[in-house]
Coordinates of C-alpha atoms and ligand atoms in Angstrom, one line a residue:
X872 CA 0.0 0.0 0.0
X873 CA 1.3 3.5 -1.0
X874 CA -0.7 6.5 0.4
X875 CA 0.4 10.0 -0.7
X876 CA -0.9 13.5 0.0
X877 CA -1.9 15.9 -2.7
X878 CA -3.2 19.5 -2.4
X879 CA -6.3 20.5 -4.1
X880 CA -4.4 22.8 -6.5
X881 CA -2.0 20.0 -7.4
X882 CA -4.8 17.5 -7.9
X883 CA -6.6 20.0 -10.3
X884 CA -3.3 20.6 -12.2
X885 CA -2.8 16.8 -12.4
X886 CA -6.3 16.3 -13.9
X887 CA -5.8 19.0 -16.4
X888 CA -2.6 17.3 -17.4
X889 CA -4.5 14.0 -17.9
X890 CA -7.0 15.9 -20.1
X891 CA -4.2 16.4 -22.6
X892 CA -3.8 12.7 -23.1
X893 CA -7.0 11.0 -22.3
X894 CA -10.8 11.3 -21.9
X895 CA -11.7 12.1 -18.3
X896 CA -15.1 11.5 -17.1
X897 CA -16.3 12.9 -13.7
X898 CA -19.2 14.2 -11.8
X899 CA -20.6 17.6 -13.0
X900 CA -23.4 19.6 -11.6
X901 CA -26.4 20.6 -13.7
X902 CA -29.2 22.6 -12.0
X903 CA -28.8 20.9 -8.7
X904 CA -28.3 17.5 -10.0
X905 CA -25.1 15.6 -10.7
X906 CA -24.2 13.4 -13.6
X907 CA -21.0 11.6 -14.9
X908 CA -19.8 13.2 -18.1
X909 CA -16.8 13.9 -20.2
X910 CA -15.0 17.1 -18.9
X911 CA -12.7 19.6 -20.6
X912 CA -11.2 21.1 -17.4
X913 CA -10.8 20.1 -13.8
X914 CA -13.0 23.3 -12.8
X915 CA -16.1 21.3 -14.1
X916 CA -15.7 18.6 -11.5
X917 CA -18.0 18.6 -8.5
X918 CA -16.0 16.5 -6.2
X919 CA -18.3 17.2 -3.2
X920 CA -21.4 15.7 -5.0
X921 CA -23.8 13.4 -3.1
X922 CA -25.0 11.1 -5.8
X923 CA -25.3 11.1 -9.6
X924 CA -28.6 10.7 -11.4
X925 CA -27.3 7.7 -13.3
X926 CA -24.4 5.5 -12.1
X927 CA -21.0 5.5 -13.9
X928 CA -21.8 2.0 -15.3
X929 CA -23.2 3.8 -18.4
X930 CA -19.7 4.2 -19.6
X931 CA -18.8 0.5 -19.3
X932 CA -22.2 -0.9 -20.3
X933 CA -23.6 1.9 -22.5
X934 CA -27.5 2.3 -22.7
X935 CA -27.2 1.3 -26.4
X936 CA -24.1 -0.1 -28.2
X937 CA -23.5 -1.5 -31.6
X938 CA -21.8 -4.9 -31.2
X939 CA -21.6 -6.0 -34.8
X940 CA -22.5 -5.0 -38.4
X941 CA -23.6 -7.5 -41.0
X942 CA -24.5 -7.9 -44.6
X943 CA -27.4 -10.0 -46.1
X944 CA -24.5 -12.0 -47.8
X945 CA -23.6 -13.3 -44.5
X946 CA -20.4 -11.2 -43.8
X947 CA -20.2 -9.7 -40.4
X948 CA -17.7 -7.6 -38.4
X949 CA -17.5 -7.2 -34.6
X950 CA -17.4 -3.7 -33.3
X951 CA -15.1 -3.3 -30.3
X952 CA -14.6 -0.1 -28.5
X953 CA -11.2 0.8 -27.2
X954 CA -10.7 4.4 -26.2
X955 CA -8.6 4.8 -22.9
X956 CA -10.5 6.8 -20.4
X957 CA -10.4 7.8 -16.7
X958 CA -13.6 7.5 -14.6
X959 CA -12.9 10.1 -11.9
X960 CA -14.6 10.5 -8.7
X961 CA -16.4 7.1 -8.3
X962 CA -18.0 6.7 -4.8
X963 CA -17.5 3.4 -3.0
X964 CA -21.0 2.0 -3.5
X965 CA -20.8 2.6 -7.2
X966 CA -17.1 1.1 -7.3
X967 CA -18.6 -2.1 -5.5
X968 CA -21.3 -2.2 -8.2
X969 CA -18.7 -2.1 -10.9
X970 CA -16.7 -4.9 -9.1
X971 CA -19.9 -7.0 -9.2
X972 CA -20.4 -6.2 -13.0
X973 CA -16.7 -7.3 -13.5
X974 CA -17.6 -10.7 -12.1
X975 CA -20.9 -10.9 -14.1
X976 CA -19.2 -10.3 -17.3
X977 CA -16.0 -12.3 -16.8
X978 CA -17.0 -15.4 -15.0
X979 CA -18.7 -18.2 -17.0
X980 CA -19.8 -16.2 -20.0
X981 CA -17.0 -13.8 -20.8
X982 CA -18.4 -10.6 -22.4
X983 CA -15.6 -9.2 -24.5
X984 CA -17.3 -6.0 -25.3
X985 CA -17.7 -5.1 -21.6
X986 CA -14.1 -6.4 -20.7
X987 CA -12.5 -4.5 -23.6
X988 CA -14.0 -1.2 -22.3
X989 CA -13.4 -2.1 -18.8
X990 CA -9.7 -2.7 -19.5
X991 CA -9.5 0.6 -21.2
X992 CA -10.8 2.4 -18.2
X993 CA -8.8 3.6 -15.2
X994 CA -10.9 4.3 -12.1
X995 CA -10.2 7.0 -9.4
X996 CA -12.5 6.3 -6.5
X997 CA -13.5 9.0 -4.0
X998 CA -14.8 8.9 -0.6
X999 CA -17.8 11.0 -0.3
X1000 CA -18.2 14.2 1.8
X1001 CA -21.9 14.5 1.4
X1002 CA -24.7 12.0 1.9
X1003 CA -27.5 11.6 -0.7
X1004 CA -31.1 11.9 0.6
X1005 CA -31.8 8.1 0.2
X1006 CA -28.3 6.6 0.6
X1007 CA -28.2 3.6 2.9
X1008 CA -24.8 2.1 1.9
X1009 CA -23.7 2.3 5.5
X1010 CA -26.2 -0.5 6.2
X1011 CA -25.1 -2.7 3.2
X1012 CA -21.4 -2.5 4.0
X1013 CA -20.6 -0.3 0.9
X1014 CA -19.9 3.0 2.3
X1015 CA -16.2 2.2 1.9
X1016 CA -14.4 0.2 -0.7
X1017 CA -11.1 -1.7 -0.7
X1018 CA -10.7 -3.0 -4.2
X1019 CA -11.4 -2.4 -7.9
X1020 CA -10.0 1.2 -8.1
X1021 CA -6.6 2.2 -9.4
X1022 CA -6.4 5.3 -7.3
X1023 CA -8.5 6.1 -4.1
X1024 CA -8.9 9.7 -3.0
X1025 CA -10.0 10.7 0.5
X1026 CA -10.7 14.3 1.2
X1027 CA -8.9 15.7 4.2
X1028 CA -10.8 18.0 6.6
X1029 CA -8.7 21.2 5.9
X1030 CA -7.4 21.2 2.4
X1031 CA -6.3 18.4 -0.1
X1032 CA -6.6 14.7 -0.3
X1033 CA -4.9 11.5 0.5
X1034 CA -4.2 9.4 -2.5
X1035 CA -3.8 5.7 -2.3
X1036 CA -2.2 3.9 -5.3
X1037 CA -4.0 0.5 -5.8
X1038 CA -2.6 -0.8 -9.1
X1039 CA 0.1 -0.3 -11.7
X1040 CA -2.5 1.5 -13.8
X1041 CA -2.9 3.9 -11.1
X1042 CA 0.8 4.4 -10.7
X1043 CA 1.1 5.1 -14.4
X1044 CA -1.7 7.7 -14.2
X1045 CA 0.4 9.6 -11.8
X1046 CA 3.5 9.7 -13.8
X1047 CA 3.1 13.3 -14.9
X1048 CA 3.3 14.8 -11.4
X1049 CA 6.3 15.2 -9.3
X1050 CA 7.1 12.8 -6.4
X1051 CA 4.2 13.2 -3.9
X1052 CA 4.9 13.3 -0.2
X1053 CA 3.9 10.1 1.8
X1054 CA 0.8 10.5 4.1
X1055 CA 1.7 11.2 7.7
X1056 CA 0.4 9.0 10.6
X1057 CA -2.1 11.7 11.5
X1058 CA -3.4 12.0 8.1
X1059 CA -4.0 8.1 7.9
X1060 CA -5.9 8.5 11.2
X1061 CA -8.1 11.2 9.6
X1062 CA -8.8 8.9 6.7
X1063 CA -9.8 6.1 9.1
X1064 CA -12.1 8.7 10.8
X1065 CA -13.7 9.7 7.4
X1066 CA -14.4 6.0 6.7
X1067 CA -16.0 5.4 10.1
X1068 CA -17.9 8.6 9.8
X1069 CA -19.3 7.6 6.3
X1070 CA -20.2 4.1 7.6
X1071 CA -22.3 5.8 10.3
X1072 CA -23.8 8.7 8.3
X1073 CA -24.6 6.9 5.0
X1074 CA -27.8 5.4 6.5
X1075 CA -30.7 7.5 5.6
X1076 CA -32.8 4.5 5.8
X1077 CA -32.0 1.9 8.6
X1078 CA -32.2 -1.8 7.7
X1079 CA -33.6 -3.9 10.5
X1080 CA -31.5 -7.0 9.7
X1081 CA -28.0 -7.8 8.4
X1082 CA -27.7 -7.9 4.7
X1083 CA -26.5 -11.6 5.0
X1084 CA -30.0 -12.5 6.5
X1085 CA -31.8 -11.2 3.3
X1086 CA -31.7 -14.4 1.1
X1087 CA -33.3 -16.4 4.1
X1088 CA -35.7 -13.7 4.7
X1089 CA -36.9 -13.7 1.0
X1090 CA -37.1 -17.4 1.0
X1091 CA -39.6 -17.3 3.8
X1092 CA -41.8 -14.7 2.1
X1093 CA -42.2 -15.5 -1.6
X1094 CA -46.1 -15.6 -1.1
X1095 CA -46.1 -12.5 1.2
X1096 CA -49.2 -10.0 0.5
X1097 CA -46.6 -7.2 0.3
X1098 CA -45.7 -8.0 -3.2
X1099 CA -49.3 -7.5 -4.5
X1100 CA -50.1 -4.5 -2.2
X1101 CA -47.0 -2.6 -3.2
X1102 CA -47.1 -3.5 -7.0
X1103 CA -50.7 -2.5 -7.3
X1104 CA -49.3 1.1 -7.6
X1105 CA -46.4 0.2 -10.0
X1106 CA -46.4 2.0 -13.3
X1107 CA -43.9 -0.6 -14.9
X1108 CA -41.9 2.2 -16.0
X1109 CA -38.6 0.5 -15.3
X1110 CA -37.0 3.6 -13.8
X1111 CA -35.8 1.7 -10.7
X1112 CA -33.9 -0.7 -13.1
X1113 CA -32.5 2.0 -15.3
X1114 CA -30.9 4.1 -12.4
X1115 CA -29.5 1.0 -10.5
X1116 CA -25.8 0.5 -10.6
X1117 CA -26.1 -3.3 -10.2
X1118 CA -28.7 -3.9 -12.9
X1119 CA -27.1 -5.1 -16.1
X1120 CA -29.8 -6.9 -18.1
X1121 CA -30.0 -6.0 -21.8
X1122 CA -31.7 -6.8 -25.0
X1123 CA -30.3 -7.6 -28.2
X1124 CA -31.9 -6.2 -31.4
X1125 CA -31.0 -6.5 -35.1
X1126 CA -31.6 -3.3 -37.1
X1127 CA -31.7 -3.8 -40.8
X1128 CA -31.4 -0.8 -43.1
X1129 CA -34.0 0.1 -45.8
X1130 CA -32.1 -1.6 -48.5
X1131 CA -32.2 -4.9 -46.6
X1132 CA -28.5 -5.4 -47.4
X1133 CA -26.8 -4.2 -44.2
X1134 CA -27.6 -3.9 -40.6
X1135 CA -26.2 -3.6 -37.0
X1136 CA -26.8 -5.9 -34.0
X1137 CA -27.1 -3.7 -30.9
X1138 CA -27.7 -4.3 -27.3
X1139 CA -29.7 -2.0 -25.2
X1140 CA -30.5 -1.8 -21.5
X1141 CA -33.5 -3.7 -20.5
X1142 CA -35.4 -3.9 -17.1
X1143 CA -37.3 -6.6 -15.3
X1144 CA -40.0 -4.2 -14.3
X1145 CA -40.9 -3.6 -17.9
X1146 CA -44.0 -5.5 -19.2
X1147 CA -42.3 -7.3 -22.0
X1148 CA -39.0 -8.2 -20.2
X1149 CA -40.0 -11.9 -19.8
X1150 CA -41.9 -12.2 -23.0
X1151 CA -40.8 -14.9 -25.3
X1152 CA -41.6 -16.2 -28.8
X1153 CA -45.3 -17.0 -29.3
X1154 CA -46.3 -14.2 -26.9
X1155 CA -45.9 -16.2 -23.6
X1156 CA -44.8 -14.0 -20.6
X1157 CA -43.1 -15.6 -17.7
X1158 CA -44.0 -12.6 -15.4
X1159 CA -47.1 -11.1 -16.8
X1160 CA -48.4 -9.8 -13.5
X1161 CA -47.0 -6.6 -12.1
X1162 CA -46.6 -8.2 -8.8
X1163 CA -44.4 -11.1 -10.3
X1164 CA -42.1 -8.4 -11.9
X1165 CA -42.0 -6.3 -8.7
X1166 CA -41.1 -9.3 -6.5
X1167 CA -38.5 -10.5 -9.0
X1168 CA -36.4 -7.5 -8.7
X1169 CA -36.0 -7.9 -4.9
X1170 CA -35.3 -11.6 -5.3
X1171 CA -32.8 -11.0 -8.1
X1172 CA -30.9 -8.5 -6.0
X1173 CA -31.1 -10.2 -2.5
X1174 CA -31.4 -13.9 -3.2
X1175 CA -30.7 -15.2 -6.8
X1176 CA -27.5 -13.1 -7.4
X1177 CA -26.1 -13.5 -3.7
X1178 CA -26.5 -17.4 -4.2
X1179 CA -24.4 -17.1 -7.4
X1180 CA -21.8 -14.5 -6.3
X1181 CA -22.0 -14.4 -2.5
X1182 CA -22.9 -10.6 -2.4
X1183 CA -26.1 -8.7 -2.2
X1184 CA -26.7 -7.0 -5.5
X1185 CA -27.9 -3.7 -3.9
X1186 CA -25.2 -1.2 -2.9
X1187 CA -27.6 1.1 -1.2
X1188 CA -27.2 4.1 -3.5
X1189 CA -30.9 5.0 -3.0
X1190 CA -31.3 6.0 -6.7
X1191 CA -34.3 3.7 -7.1
X1192 CA -36.0 5.4 -4.2
X1193 CA -35.6 8.9 -5.8
X1194 CA -36.6 7.7 -9.3
X1195 CA -39.9 5.8 -8.3
X1196 CA -42.9 8.2 -8.7
X1197 CA -45.3 6.1 -6.6
X1198 CA -42.7 5.8 -3.9
X1199 CA -42.9 1.9 -3.8
X1200 CA -39.3 0.9 -4.6
X1201 CA -37.4 1.5 -1.3
X1202 CA -35.6 -1.8 -0.7
X1203 CA -35.3 -1.0 3.0
X1204 CA -38.9 -0.4 3.4
X1205 CA -39.7 -3.7 1.7
X1206 CA -37.1 -5.7 3.7
X1207 CA -38.2 -4.0 7.0
X1208 CA -41.7 -4.8 6.4
X1209 CA -40.8 -8.6 5.9
X1210 CA -38.6 -8.5 9.0
X1211 CA -41.5 -6.9 11.1
X1212 CA -43.8 -9.8 10.4
Ligands
SF4_800 S1 -31.7 -1.5 -5.7 FE1 -32.0 0.8 -5.5 S2 -30.5 1.2 -3.7 FE2 -30.0 -0.7 -4.4 S3 -28.3 -0.6 -5.7 FE3 -30.1 -0.5 -7.0 S4 -30.8 1.6 -7.2 FE4 -29.3 1.5 -5.6
SF4_801 S1 -39.8 2.9 -10.6 FE1 -41.5 2.4 -9.2 S2 -43.3 2.5 -10.6 FE2 -41.4 2.4 -11.9 S3 -41.2 0.2 -12.3 FE3 -40.0 0.6 -10.6 S4 -41.3 0.2 -8.8 FE4 -42.6 0.4 -10.6

């Protein structure tokens, strides 16, 4: 482990230097909301953001991407994106979601499109200083993150940051700046305090059980009336899926041009709350009822994926809570209601 100290001015100068060589994507403020986007100057970065509307996964798994072009004669060509870029300012809960996606797309079925983009990406994680209105990552054990990032920035109380180098890729990113001083023991303690504080404060909703208990809790409540009650207000809009950093389902579509000679194969985000998500050939729908789709989302996150990967696929970002118009998608409310029975 190598932890350095860096002043805010030097950090900004370093980012501006990086921009001469690479695309840098970071949190930018727009009318009170934050979103990850490509920047042209370090001044645009809002490093004190609480949460972005969409998670940074959109740069690793784009909402729509062309995977292949083809001709009616049978020729085809894979389309692989390879533009080195830096994802800057990724909060711990989003980093953990990316770590989960890395496993999904590399274990068993290897997704070369995702992995090519992921390998081209360097990640600078950032410990938050502001808590979003619905964040409960402290309850999910995702308010801090130990791995996945190339560099980790922790703001210091006065000025500047501690900068931990996690990988060789991270080390290479730093090559353009002069030797940085090592963090002092006092500063390392301040970092511990920041982590402890974030684990305590990032709990806008308090889960009444341990995350590890969720798979058993769900197993006992498959036929609970809550699924019907809550889903009776569901608009099947899919917003809770779209904003979620751990949702990765997609649809594959072939788009043929008017000449019927050439076309492209695309993949686009899909969501299990949408009516046609589980519809198959012949018109059969495996989850026709809104209650079935609503319930599936919670089982997917806290039962099916944990059984496969050993981790709850909800990092407590709270985005689904903000995005749901009828206010029925709060995972903590659902789990606490089941615990309370
Ligand atoms: S389920 Fe909701 S709180 Fe959990 S990771 Fe997805 S969007 Fe965030
Ligand atoms: S955001 Fe709310 S209303 Fe929309 S699909 Fe999800 S649970 Fe239903």
